[in-house]
Coordinates of C-alpha atoms in Angstrom, one line a residue:
Chain E
M2 CA -0.1 0.0 -0.1
P3 CA 1.7 3.3 -1.0
Q4 CA 2.6 5.9 1.5
V5 CA 2.6 9.6 0.2
I6 CA 3.9 12.5 2.2
E7 CA 3.1 15.5 0.9
T8 CA 5.2 18.7 1.5
P9 CA 4.9 22.3 -0.3
Y10 CA 8.1 21.5 -2.1
F11 CA 7.9 17.7 -3.0
T12 CA 5.7 14.8 -2.8
Y13 CA 7.1 11.7 -1.8
A14 CA 5.4 8.3 -2.4
I15 CA 6.6 4.9 -1.8
T16 CA 5.4 1.9 -4.2
G17 CA 6.5 -1.2 -3.2
D18 CA 10.4 -1.2 -3.1
T19 CA 10.5 2.1 -5.0
G20 CA 10.4 5.7 -3.6
N21 CA 9.2 8.4 -6.0
F22 CA 10.2 11.8 -5.0
A23 CA 8.5 14.4 -7.0
M24 CA 10.2 18.1 -6.6
K25 CA 7.7 20.9 -7.0
G26 CA 7.9 24.7 -6.1
D27 CA 10.7 26.8 -6.2
W28 CA 13.8 24.8 -5.2
S29 CA 16.2 28.2 -4.7
I30 CA 18.3 29.7 -2.1
L31 CA 15.1 31.8 -0.5
N32 CA 13.6 28.8 0.4
L33 CA 16.4 27.0 1.3
S34 CA 15.7 27.0 5.0
Q35 CA 12.2 25.3 5.0
L36 CA 14.1 23.1 2.0
E37 CA 16.7 21.9 4.2
S38 CA 14.7 21.1 7.4
Q39 CA 11.9 19.1 5.1
V40 CA 14.2 17.0 3.2
D41 CA 16.1 16.2 6.3
A42 CA 13.3 15.2 8.2
L43 CA 12.4 12.9 5.8
D44 CA 13.9 9.4 6.0
L45 CA 14.0 8.3 2.3
A46 CA 16.0 5.3 3.0
R47 CA 13.6 3.7 5.1
S48 CA 13.6 -0.2 5.3
G49 CA 12.6 -2.0 2.3
T50 CA 13.1 0.6 0.0
V51 CA 16.0 -0.2 -2.7
A52 CA 15.6 2.8 -5.2
V53 CA 14.5 6.4 -5.2
D54 CA 13.2 8.4 -8.4
F55 CA 13.7 12.3 -8.2
Q56 CA 11.3 13.6 -11.0
C57 CA 11.3 17.4 -11.7
G58 CA 7.7 17.7 -13.3
G59 CA 6.6 20.0 -10.8
L60 CA 9.6 22.1 -10.5
E61 CA 9.7 26.0 -11.4
Q62 CA 12.7 27.5 -9.9
F63 CA 15.7 25.5 -9.6
D64 CA 19.3 27.1 -8.9
L65 CA 22.6 25.9 -7.7
S66 CA 21.9 25.9 -4.2
G67 CA 18.5 23.8 -4.7
A68 CA 20.8 21.5 -7.0
W69 CA 23.3 21.1 -4.0
L70 CA 20.5 19.9 -1.7
L71 CA 19.2 17.5 -3.8
Y72 CA 22.9 16.2 -5.1
R73 CA 23.6 16.0 -1.1
T74 CA 20.2 13.9 -0.4
A75 CA 21.0 11.8 -3.6
E76 CA 24.4 11.0 -2.5
R77 CA 23.4 10.2 0.9
L78 CA 21.2 7.8 -0.1
R79 CA 23.8 6.2 -2.7
D80 CA 26.2 5.8 0.3
K81 CA 23.3 3.7 2.0
G82 CA 23.5 1.5 -0.9
L83 CA 20.2 2.8 -2.7
D84 CA 19.7 3.3 -6.4
T85 CA 19.1 7.0 -7.4
R86 CA 17.4 7.7 -10.6
F87 CA 16.9 11.2 -12.0
E88 CA 14.2 11.9 -14.6
G89 CA 13.6 14.9 -16.5
F90 CA 16.0 17.2 -15.5
R91 CA 17.7 20.2 -17.1
A92 CA 21.1 18.7 -18.1
E93 CA 22.9 21.9 -17.3
H94 CA 22.0 21.8 -13.4
L95 CA 23.3 18.2 -13.2
Q96 CA 26.3 18.7 -15.2
F97 CA 27.4 22.0 -13.2
I98 CA 27.1 20.0 -10.0
E99 CA 29.3 17.1 -11.2
D100 CA 31.6 20.0 -12.5
V101 CA 31.9 21.4 -9.3
L102 CA 32.1 18.1 -7.1
N103 CA 35.0 16.8 -9.5
I104 CA 36.8 20.1 -8.8
E105 CA 36.1 19.6 -5.0
K106 CA 37.0 15.8 -4.6
S107 CA 40.3 16.3 -6.3
R108 CA 41.3 18.7 -3.4
P109 CA 42.8 17.2 -0.1
S110 CA 41.1 18.5 3.1
S111 CA 43.5 20.9 4.5
R112 CA 41.3 22.5 7.5
P113 CA 43.8 23.5 10.2
I114 CA 43.6 21.0 13.0
R115 CA 43.9 22.5 16.4
T116 CA 45.0 20.4 19.4
I117 CA 45.8 22.3 22.8
P118 CA 49.3 21.1 22.9
K119 CA 49.4 22.6 19.3
A120 CA 47.5 25.8 20.5
I121 CA 49.8 26.3 23.2
W122 CA 52.9 25.9 20.8
D123 CA 51.4 28.1 18.6
I124 CA 50.7 31.0 21.0
S125 CA 54.1 30.8 22.8
T126 CA 55.8 31.0 19.2
S127 CA 53.9 33.9 18.2
A128 CA 54.4 35.7 21.3
I129 CA 58.2 35.3 20.8
R130 CA 58.0 36.2 17.3
T131 CA 55.9 39.3 18.0
F132 CA 58.5 40.0 20.9
S133 CA 61.4 40.0 18.6
R134 CA 59.9 41.6 15.8
E135 CA 58.9 44.7 18.1
T136 CA 62.3 44.5 19.7
H137 CA 64.0 44.5 16.2
N138 CA 61.6 47.3 14.9
R139 CA 62.3 49.3 17.6
G140 CA 65.7 49.0 17.3
L141 CA 65.6 50.0 13.8
W142 CA 63.3 53.2 14.7
F143 CA 65.8 54.5 17.0
M144 CA 68.7 54.2 14.8
A145 CA 66.7 55.9 12.2
I146 CA 65.5 58.7 14.4
G147 CA 69.3 59.1 15.4
R148 CA 70.3 59.6 11.9
G149 CA 67.8 61.9 11.3
I150 CA 68.9 64.2 14.2
I151 CA 72.4 64.1 13.0
S152 CA 71.5 64.9 9.7
I153 CA 69.6 68.0 10.6
V154 CA 71.9 69.3 13.1
L155 CA 74.5 68.7 10.5
N156 CA 72.3 70.5 8.1
P157 CA 69.7 72.7 9.7
R158 CA 68.1 73.6 6.3
K159 CA 66.8 70.3 6.2
F160 CA 64.5 71.1 9.4
R161 CA 60.8 71.3 8.3
W162 CA 59.6 74.5 9.7
I163 CA 56.2 74.5 8.2
A164 CA 55.3 71.0 9.0
T165 CA 56.5 71.5 12.6
A166 CA 54.5 75.0 12.8
R167 CA 51.5 73.1 11.6
H168 CA 52.0 70.4 14.4
I169 CA 52.3 72.8 16.8
Q170 CA 49.1 74.3 15.7
D171 CA 47.5 70.9 15.9
A172 CA 48.6 69.4 19.1
G173 CA 49.4 73.0 21.1
I174 CA 47.1 75.7 20.0
S175 CA 43.9 73.8 19.2
A176 CA 44.7 71.7 22.7
L177 CA 44.6 75.4 24.5
G178 CA 40.9 75.1 25.4
I179 CA 40.4 71.9 26.5
V180 CA 43.4 71.9 28.5
A181 CA 42.6 74.8 30.6
L182 CA 39.1 73.5 31.2
M183 CA 40.1 70.3 32.2
A184 CA 42.9 71.9 34.8
F185 CA 40.1 74.5 36.1
L186 CA 37.5 71.6 36.8
V187 CA 40.3 69.2 38.4
A188 CA 41.1 72.0 40.8
L189 CA 37.4 73.0 41.8
V190 CA 36.9 68.9 42.2
L191 CA 39.9 68.5 44.2
G192 CA 39.1 71.4 46.4
F193 CA 35.6 69.9 46.8
Q194 CA 36.6 67.0 47.9
G195 CA 39.5 68.0 50.2
R196 CA 37.6 70.4 51.7
A197 CA 35.0 67.6 52.7
Q198 CA 37.4 65.6 54.7
L199 CA 39.8 68.3 55.9
A200 CA 36.9 70.2 57.7
Q201 CA 36.4 67.2 60.0
L202 CA 39.9 68.0 61.1
G203 CA 38.8 71.7 61.3
A204 CA 41.9 72.1 58.8
Q205 CA 40.1 73.7 55.9
I206 CA 42.7 76.2 55.3
F207 CA 45.2 73.5 54.1
T208 CA 42.7 72.5 51.2
I209 CA 44.6 75.4 49.6
D210 CA 47.7 73.7 50.1
L211 CA 46.5 70.3 49.0
V212 CA 44.6 72.0 45.6
A213 CA 47.5 73.9 44.6
I214 CA 50.4 71.4 45.5
S215 CA 48.7 68.7 43.6
V216 CA 48.1 70.8 40.4
L217 CA 51.4 71.9 40.0
R218 CA 53.3 68.9 41.2
E219 CA 51.0 66.2 39.4
M220 CA 47.9 67.0 37.9
G221 CA 48.9 69.7 35.6
G222 CA 51.4 67.9 33.8
L223 CA 49.9 64.4 34.0
L224 CA 46.7 65.1 32.9
T225 CA 47.6 67.4 29.8
A226 CA 50.2 64.3 29.1
V227 CA 47.1 62.0 29.3
L228 CA 45.2 64.3 27.1
V229 CA 47.5 64.8 24.6
A230 CA 48.2 61.3 24.2
G231 CA 44.5 60.8 23.4
R232 CA 44.4 63.5 20.8
S233 CA 47.8 63.8 19.1
G234 CA 49.2 60.4 20.2
S235 CA 46.8 58.6 18.4
A236 CA 46.3 61.1 15.7
Y237 CA 50.3 60.4 15.1
A238 CA 49.7 56.8 14.7
A239 CA 46.7 57.1 12.4
E240 CA 48.0 59.7 9.8
I241 CA 51.5 57.8 9.8
G242 CA 49.7 54.4 9.5
V243 CA 47.3 55.7 6.6
M244 CA 50.6 56.9 4.6
Q245 CA 52.4 53.6 5.3
L246 CA 49.5 51.7 4.0
N247 CA 49.0 54.0 1.2
E248 CA 52.7 53.7 0.3
E249 CA 53.5 57.2 0.9
V250 CA 56.1 56.3 3.0
S251 CA 58.0 54.2 0.6
A252 CA 57.4 56.8 -2.1
M253 CA 59.0 59.3 0.0
E254 CA 61.9 56.9 0.3
T255 CA 62.1 56.4 -3.2
M256 CA 62.4 59.9 -4.0
G257 CA 65.1 60.4 -1.8
I258 CA 63.3 61.9 1.2
N259 CA 63.9 60.6 4.6
P260 CA 60.7 60.0 6.1
Y261 CA 61.8 60.2 9.6
E262 CA 62.9 63.5 8.7
T263 CA 59.7 64.9 7.5
L264 CA 57.4 62.5 9.5
I265 CA 58.9 62.0 12.9
I266 CA 61.1 64.8 13.7
P267 CA 58.3 67.7 13.1
R268 CA 56.0 65.8 15.3
M269 CA 58.3 65.2 17.8
I270 CA 59.7 68.7 18.2
A271 CA 55.9 69.9 18.2
L272 CA 55.1 67.9 21.2
L273 CA 58.5 68.8 22.8
I274 CA 57.5 72.6 22.4
C275 CA 53.7 72.2 23.0
L276 CA 53.5 70.1 26.0
P277 CA 55.8 72.2 28.3
L278 CA 53.8 75.0 27.4
L279 CA 50.5 73.5 27.9
T280 CA 51.5 72.1 31.2
F281 CA 52.1 75.8 32.0
V282 CA 48.5 76.7 30.9
A283 CA 47.4 73.9 32.7
D284 CA 49.0 75.1 36.1
V285 CA 47.5 78.5 35.5
A286 CA 44.2 77.5 35.0
G287 CA 44.3 75.2 38.1
L288 CA 45.8 77.8 40.1
L289 CA 42.7 80.1 39.1
G290 CA 40.3 77.1 39.9
T291 CA 42.2 77.1 43.3
L292 CA 41.7 80.6 43.7
M293 CA 37.8 80.4 42.8
M294 CA 37.7 77.3 45.5
A295 CA 39.3 79.2 48.1
T296 CA 36.9 82.5 47.8
T297 CA 33.7 80.3 47.1
M298 CA 34.1 77.3 49.2
L299 CA 36.3 78.4 52.0
D300 CA 34.9 81.9 52.2
L301 CA 38.5 83.4 52.2
P302 CA 39.4 86.9 50.7
A303 CA 41.2 86.2 47.6
S304 CA 44.3 88.2 49.3
L305 CA 44.4 85.9 52.0
A306 CA 44.4 83.0 49.5
I307 CA 47.3 84.1 47.6
D308 CA 49.5 84.9 50.8
R309 CA 48.7 81.0 52.0
F310 CA 49.8 79.6 48.3
L311 CA 52.8 82.0 48.4
S312 CA 53.9 80.8 51.6
L313 CA 54.0 77.1 49.9
D314 CA 57.4 77.7 47.9
P315 CA 55.2 77.2 44.7
F316 CA 57.9 77.5 42.3
N317 CA 59.7 74.5 43.8
H318 CA 56.5 72.6 43.2
F319 CA 56.0 74.3 39.6
R320 CA 59.7 73.3 38.8
A321 CA 58.9 69.5 39.8
G322 CA 56.0 69.3 37.6
M323 CA 57.2 70.9 34.8
I324 CA 60.4 69.3 34.4
K325 CA 58.7 66.0 33.6
A326 CA 56.8 67.8 30.7
P327 CA 59.3 66.9 28.0
F328 CA 59.8 63.4 28.8
F329 CA 56.1 63.0 28.5
A330 CA 56.2 64.8 25.3
L331 CA 59.0 62.1 24.3
V332 CA 57.1 59.1 25.4
I333 CA 53.8 60.2 23.6
G334 CA 55.7 61.5 20.4
M335 CA 57.6 58.1 20.1
I336 CA 55.0 55.6 20.6
G337 CA 52.4 57.3 18.5
T338 CA 55.1 57.6 15.3
Y339 CA 56.7 54.2 16.2
R340 CA 52.8 53.0 16.0
G341 CA 52.0 54.6 13.1
F342 CA 55.2 53.5 11.1
F343 CA 55.5 49.7 11.9
V344 CA 51.7 49.2 10.9
E345 CA 51.0 45.7 9.2
R346 CA 49.4 45.9 5.8
S347 CA 45.6 45.2 6.6
A348 CA 42.8 47.6 7.0
D349 CA 42.0 47.0 11.1
A350 CA 46.0 47.3 11.5
V351 CA 45.6 51.2 11.5
G352 CA 42.5 51.1 14.0
R353 CA 44.5 48.2 16.4
N354 CA 47.6 50.4 16.3
T355 CA 46.1 53.9 16.8
T356 CA 44.0 52.2 20.2
A357 CA 47.5 50.5 21.3
A358 CA 49.5 54.0 20.5
V359 CA 47.0 55.5 23.1
V360 CA 47.0 52.9 25.8
E361 CA 51.0 52.2 25.7
S362 CA 51.4 56.1 25.8
I363 CA 49.2 56.9 28.6
F364 CA 50.7 53.8 30.6
M365 CA 54.1 55.5 29.9
V366 CA 53.3 58.7 30.8
I367 CA 52.2 57.1 34.1
A368 CA 55.3 55.1 34.5
V369 CA 57.5 58.1 34.0
D370 CA 55.6 59.7 36.3
A371 CA 55.9 57.4 39.0
M372 CA 59.9 57.1 38.2
F373 CA 60.1 61.0 38.9
S374 CA 58.3 60.8 42.1
M375 CA 60.6 58.3 43.3
L376 CA 63.7 60.4 42.0
F377 CA 62.3 63.6 43.6
T378 CA 61.5 61.7 46.9
E379 CA 65.4 60.8 46.9
I380 CA 66.7 64.2 46.3
G381 CA 64.2 66.0 48.4
W382 CA 62.5 68.4 45.8
Chain H
M19 CA 14.1 36.1 -29.0
V20 CA 13.5 39.3 -27.4
S21 CA 15.0 39.5 -24.2
T22 CA 13.9 41.2 -21.2
A23 CA 15.6 44.4 -19.5
L24 CA 16.6 43.5 -16.0
I25 CA 18.3 47.1 -15.4
E26 CA 16.8 50.2 -17.1
V27 CA 17.8 53.6 -16.8
R28 CA 16.0 56.5 -18.1
N29 CA 17.0 60.2 -18.5
L30 CA 19.5 59.9 -15.9
V31 CA 21.1 63.2 -14.4
N32 CA 24.1 63.1 -12.0
R33 CA 25.5 66.1 -10.8
F34 CA 27.9 67.2 -8.3
D35 CA 27.8 71.0 -7.3
K36 CA 28.0 72.8 -10.8
H37 CA 29.8 69.6 -12.7
T38 CA 27.3 67.6 -14.5
V39 CA 28.8 64.1 -14.9
H40 CA 25.5 62.3 -16.6
D41 CA 23.0 64.4 -18.6
G42 CA 20.2 62.1 -20.0
V43 CA 21.6 58.7 -19.7
N44 CA 19.6 55.9 -21.3
L45 CA 20.6 52.3 -20.8
S46 CA 19.0 48.7 -20.8
I47 CA 20.9 45.8 -19.5
Y48 CA 19.2 42.9 -20.8
E49 CA 18.8 39.4 -19.0
N50 CA 21.7 37.0 -20.0
E51 CA 23.9 39.2 -21.7
I52 CA 27.7 40.4 -20.8
L53 CA 27.3 44.3 -21.1
G54 CA 30.9 46.3 -21.2
I55 CA 30.8 49.7 -19.9
V56 CA 33.5 51.9 -21.0
G57 CA 34.2 55.5 -20.6
G58 CA 37.6 57.8 -20.4
S59 CA 38.5 58.6 -16.7
G60 CA 36.3 60.7 -14.7
T61 CA 33.3 60.1 -17.2
G62 CA 31.3 58.7 -14.2
K63 CA 31.2 55.0 -14.7
S64 CA 31.4 54.4 -11.1
V65 CA 28.8 56.9 -10.5
L66 CA 26.8 54.9 -12.8
L67 CA 27.5 52.0 -11.3
R68 CA 26.7 53.1 -7.8
T69 CA 23.6 55.1 -9.1
M70 CA 22.0 51.4 -10.3
L71 CA 22.9 49.8 -7.3
G72 CA 21.0 52.5 -5.2
L73 CA 24.3 53.4 -3.5
R74 CA 23.9 57.0 -4.8
E75 CA 20.6 59.0 -5.4
A76 CA 20.4 60.2 -8.9
T77 CA 20.0 64.0 -9.3
S78 CA 17.0 63.3 -11.4
G79 CA 15.9 60.5 -13.8
E80 CA 14.8 56.9 -13.1
V81 CA 16.3 53.4 -12.5
R82 CA 14.2 50.3 -12.5
V83 CA 15.4 47.4 -11.1
F84 CA 13.9 44.0 -12.3
G85 CA 10.8 46.1 -13.4
E86 CA 10.7 48.3 -10.1
D87 CA 11.8 52.0 -9.7
I88 CA 14.7 52.1 -7.2
A89 CA 13.9 55.5 -6.3
C90 CA 10.9 54.6 -4.3
R91 CA 13.4 52.2 -1.9
N92 CA 12.7 54.4 1.1
S93 CA 9.1 53.6 1.2
S94 CA 9.3 49.9 0.7
G95 CA 11.6 47.2 1.2
N96 CA 12.6 47.1 -2.8
L97 CA 16.0 47.4 -2.5
A98 CA 16.5 44.6 0.1
Q99 CA 14.8 42.2 -2.4
C100 CA 17.2 43.5 -5.1
Q101 CA 20.3 43.1 -2.9
N102 CA 19.2 39.5 -2.7
R103 CA 19.1 39.1 -6.7
W104 CA 22.4 40.8 -7.6
G105 CA 26.0 40.7 -6.6
V106 CA 28.4 43.0 -6.8
L107 CA 32.3 42.6 -7.5
F108 CA 34.1 46.0 -6.1
Q109 CA 37.1 46.8 -7.8
G110 CA 39.2 46.4 -4.8
G111 CA 37.6 43.3 -3.9
A112 CA 35.9 44.8 -0.8
L113 CA 36.3 41.6 1.3
F114 CA 35.7 41.5 4.9
S115 CA 39.1 41.7 6.3
G116 CA 38.2 40.5 9.8
L117 CA 37.0 37.2 8.0
T118 CA 38.3 34.2 6.5
V119 CA 37.9 33.5 2.9
L120 CA 35.1 31.1 4.0
E121 CA 33.5 33.1 6.5
N122 CA 33.3 36.3 3.6
V123 CA 31.6 33.9 1.3
M124 CA 29.1 32.7 4.0
A125 CA 28.5 36.0 5.2
P126 CA 26.0 36.9 3.1
I127 CA 24.0 33.5 3.1
L128 CA 23.9 33.3 6.8
E129 CA 22.5 37.0 6.8
H130 CA 19.8 35.9 4.6
I131 CA 19.2 32.6 4.8
D132 CA 18.2 30.6 8.0
I133 CA 20.1 27.4 7.2
S134 CA 22.5 25.5 9.6
H135 CA 26.1 26.5 9.8
A136 CA 27.3 23.3 8.1
F137 CA 24.9 23.5 5.3
A138 CA 26.0 27.4 4.6
E139 CA 29.5 26.1 4.7
E140 CA 28.8 23.5 2.2
L141 CA 27.2 26.1 -0.2
A142 CA 30.2 28.5 0.3
R143 CA 32.5 25.8 -0.5
L144 CA 30.7 24.9 -3.6
K145 CA 31.0 28.5 -4.5
L146 CA 34.3 29.0 -4.0
S147 CA 35.3 25.7 -6.0
M148 CA 33.0 27.1 -8.8
V149 CA 35.2 30.4 -8.9
G150 CA 38.3 27.8 -9.0
L151 CA 39.6 28.3 -5.3
G152 CA 40.6 25.3 -3.5
E153 CA 40.9 24.4 0.2
V154 CA 44.2 25.9 0.9
A155 CA 42.6 29.3 0.6
Y156 CA 39.6 28.6 2.5
F157 CA 41.2 29.4 6.0
K158 CA 43.2 32.5 4.8
F159 CA 42.3 35.9 5.5
P160 CA 41.9 38.5 2.8
A161 CA 45.4 40.3 3.8
E162 CA 47.5 37.0 2.4
L163 CA 45.4 36.4 -0.6
S164 CA 47.2 37.6 -4.1
G165 CA 45.1 39.9 -6.2
G166 CA 43.7 37.6 -8.6
M167 CA 42.5 35.5 -5.7
V168 CA 41.1 38.7 -4.0
K169 CA 39.0 39.0 -7.2
R170 CA 37.8 35.2 -7.0
V171 CA 36.7 35.5 -3.7
A172 CA 34.9 38.3 -4.2
L173 CA 33.3 36.8 -7.1
A174 CA 32.2 33.8 -5.1
R175 CA 30.6 36.0 -2.4
A176 CA 28.9 38.2 -5.2
L177 CA 27.6 34.9 -6.2
A178 CA 26.5 33.7 -2.8
L179 CA 23.0 34.3 -2.8
E180 CA 22.4 33.0 -6.4
P181 CA 21.9 36.2 -8.0
R182 CA 20.7 36.6 -11.4
M183 CA 22.9 39.5 -12.3
V184 CA 26.4 40.4 -11.1
F185 CA 28.1 44.0 -11.5
L186 CA 31.7 43.7 -11.9
D187 CA 33.9 47.0 -11.2
E188 CA 36.8 46.4 -13.1
P189 CA 37.3 42.6 -12.9
T190 CA 40.5 42.1 -14.7
S191 CA 42.3 45.2 -13.5
G192 CA 45.6 44.4 -11.7
L193 CA 45.7 41.0 -12.9
D194 CA 48.5 39.7 -15.4
P195 CA 47.2 39.0 -18.9
I196 CA 47.0 35.3 -18.2
S197 CA 45.0 35.3 -15.0
A198 CA 42.9 38.2 -16.6
A199 CA 42.3 35.7 -19.4
E200 CA 41.3 33.0 -16.9
F201 CA 39.1 35.4 -15.2
D202 CA 37.4 36.2 -18.5
E203 CA 36.9 32.3 -19.1
L204 CA 35.3 32.3 -15.6
I205 CA 32.8 35.1 -16.2
L206 CA 31.9 33.5 -19.6
Y207 CA 31.2 30.2 -17.9
L208 CA 29.4 31.5 -15.0
R209 CA 27.1 33.4 -17.5
D210 CA 26.6 30.3 -19.8
H211 CA 26.0 27.6 -16.7
L212 CA 24.2 30.1 -14.2
N213 CA 22.1 32.2 -16.6
L214 CA 23.7 35.0 -15.1
T215 CA 23.5 38.5 -16.6
V216 CA 26.8 40.6 -16.1
A217 CA 27.5 44.2 -16.4
M218 CA 31.2 44.8 -16.0
I219 CA 33.3 48.3 -16.2
S220 CA 36.4 47.6 -17.8
H221 CA 39.5 49.1 -19.4
D222 CA 40.8 45.8 -20.4
M223 CA 40.5 45.7 -24.4
D224 CA 40.6 41.9 -24.4
S225 CA 38.0 41.3 -22.1
L226 CA 35.8 43.9 -23.9
L227 CA 36.2 42.5 -27.2
T228 CA 36.3 38.7 -26.4
I229 CA 33.8 38.2 -23.7
C230 CA 31.1 41.2 -23.9
D231 CA 28.0 41.2 -26.1
R232 CA 27.3 44.7 -25.9
L233 CA 28.9 47.7 -25.1
A234 CA 28.0 50.9 -23.2
V235 CA 30.5 53.9 -24.1
I236 CA 29.9 57.0 -21.8
V237 CA 30.8 59.8 -23.9
D238 CA 29.6 63.6 -23.8
K239 CA 27.6 62.8 -20.7
K240 CA 25.4 60.4 -22.3
V241 CA 25.7 56.6 -22.9
I242 CA 25.9 55.0 -26.5
A243 CA 25.2 51.1 -26.2
D244 CA 25.2 48.6 -28.9
K245 CA 26.4 45.3 -30.2
K246 CA 30.0 45.0 -30.0
D247 CA 30.6 45.2 -33.7
V248 CA 28.5 48.2 -33.9
I249 CA 30.3 50.2 -31.1
V250 CA 33.9 49.3 -32.5
A251 CA 33.0 50.8 -35.8
H252 CA 31.1 53.6 -34.5
P253 CA 32.1 57.0 -35.8
H254 CA 32.4 59.0 -32.5
P255 CA 35.8 60.4 -32.5
W256 CA 36.5 59.1 -28.6
I257 CA 35.2 55.7 -29.7
R258 CA 37.3 55.7 -32.7
E259 CA 40.1 56.5 -30.8
Y260 CA 39.6 54.4 -28.1
F261 CA 39.2 51.0 -30.3
G262 CA 41.3 52.4 -32.9
G263 CA 44.5 53.0 -30.9
V264 CA 47.4 50.9 -30.9
R265 CA 46.4 48.7 -28.2
G266 CA 42.6 48.3 -29.6
R267 CA 44.3 47.1 -32.7
A268 CA 46.3 44.7 -31.2
S269 CA 43.5 43.3 -29.8
T270 CA 41.2 43.2 -32.7
R271 CA 44.0 41.5 -34.6
A272 CA 44.7 39.0 -32.1
A273 CA 41.0 38.3 -31.9

């Protein structure tokens, strides 16, 4: 007695030991989702069936994906020892699938097989490779910078005044507003928090000491450096990285233009000039914030607050904060330009390197700051 | 046999500020043909392509894709439907750099069709075999591929959703003549086997003269489109110079 299974895409009927698979409707990629589940749900190879006839009488659309599903189904039946017959198919589809499968079968599978020891081995060797490459690149970079500096010292006409001026504009002048505002607000915040704690001891007046010294010694320089690392360090990595990918750097080299002299030294010089000046601006804005904090939160007259401030030996603190600025500038400039120069050749590398430049330079700025703190404690500044 | 037009461009005008690129362009792309789009640098071949794809809104004029006006794409889901029915090979390949070759081809399938991951992978492998790429390439990232392989992967990705039509932007640029000829063969083979319609921008005289059925030349801000032989013999001075130049003669002689 014939059994019949009816779905929108096929009718499957079993007569005796032969299955009759009549395809209909659209066997195209858009219906593949239903097709896959309906065909897979059907147990074509149930016991007793020895052959399956595929017929395409009612087939409307048939594309390569549909053909592949059909072929796959037939292949599975053949693996189970059943006979498959195709009737009334357009020859080009079957021919096409055969072509493709011949190509596919002639190739050995080479999917990378990963075992845990192999993964550990891969990760550790790649870490060693990365480390040695980075060390090598940094060596190259310092040598090239050294050569660039020497050639500029020997021949000062090679110095790029205009490029340097542009970078001073970008890294310094356009950062003035944000740096001043940030230092001013930080002074207010420190004052607000400091007063709340010191008032418990009845020592509100020391809030001025706290805020002024923090701003001059640490906050002015450190926060300015962090801000510049985020603004300019990332911009350097991105600009030079894009130029590198664009082969602009190679083009310069072929023209006999030293890219280190043209791209790196002006940026480094600009940062060396700008960062101390920005730190100075941050200090001034922070002290203005301190003054405002003293007059509004502590209700001190301005003259008294200034007297208190002058009694702190402010120049000493200013010097301790200021002397770090050029070192911060070197760290930010070196990391930003280095990350731009040694970018790999792929589209997402520029983004990755820019992020790395910001993270590394902020970290290094804080590390340098910590070293200076220890040094100043030793020598009693 | 009268073929139907899959794409019809009517009185298309494209203007950038005061600079007019297209001024009344008419162009039809018929089913199952290979149409070559030719034009001097800066004549707006890519602009025309982007307008047909709906990536750019025309200043005025009409683009009908599979019989529907692309301009009304905002009101209905027309464009989304079209995107399942055409594939595009961008000039630089435009492969997703963060995905492997296999994942690049699977991406459109998994996005649009709700099938198992394993089945999608089988389909992607099928498409990659079809463009002549072996297993070795499947797990590489785009940055590790040669120019010719990038083009093949991009073509496989363009074909992933079984489009009726593919747009190719300079498919053979940057390939050596042997790889370019192989790529031409591939395009022809796919057209014949998959019943594809192909529109390609190209400067490669060999592919223009060997595989294209019709040529569309952008001159004087308009398009002149006709059978290959008619265009090659066209009296317009730019076209004569283009096909009559030394390089063109070498190609016709070879053909």
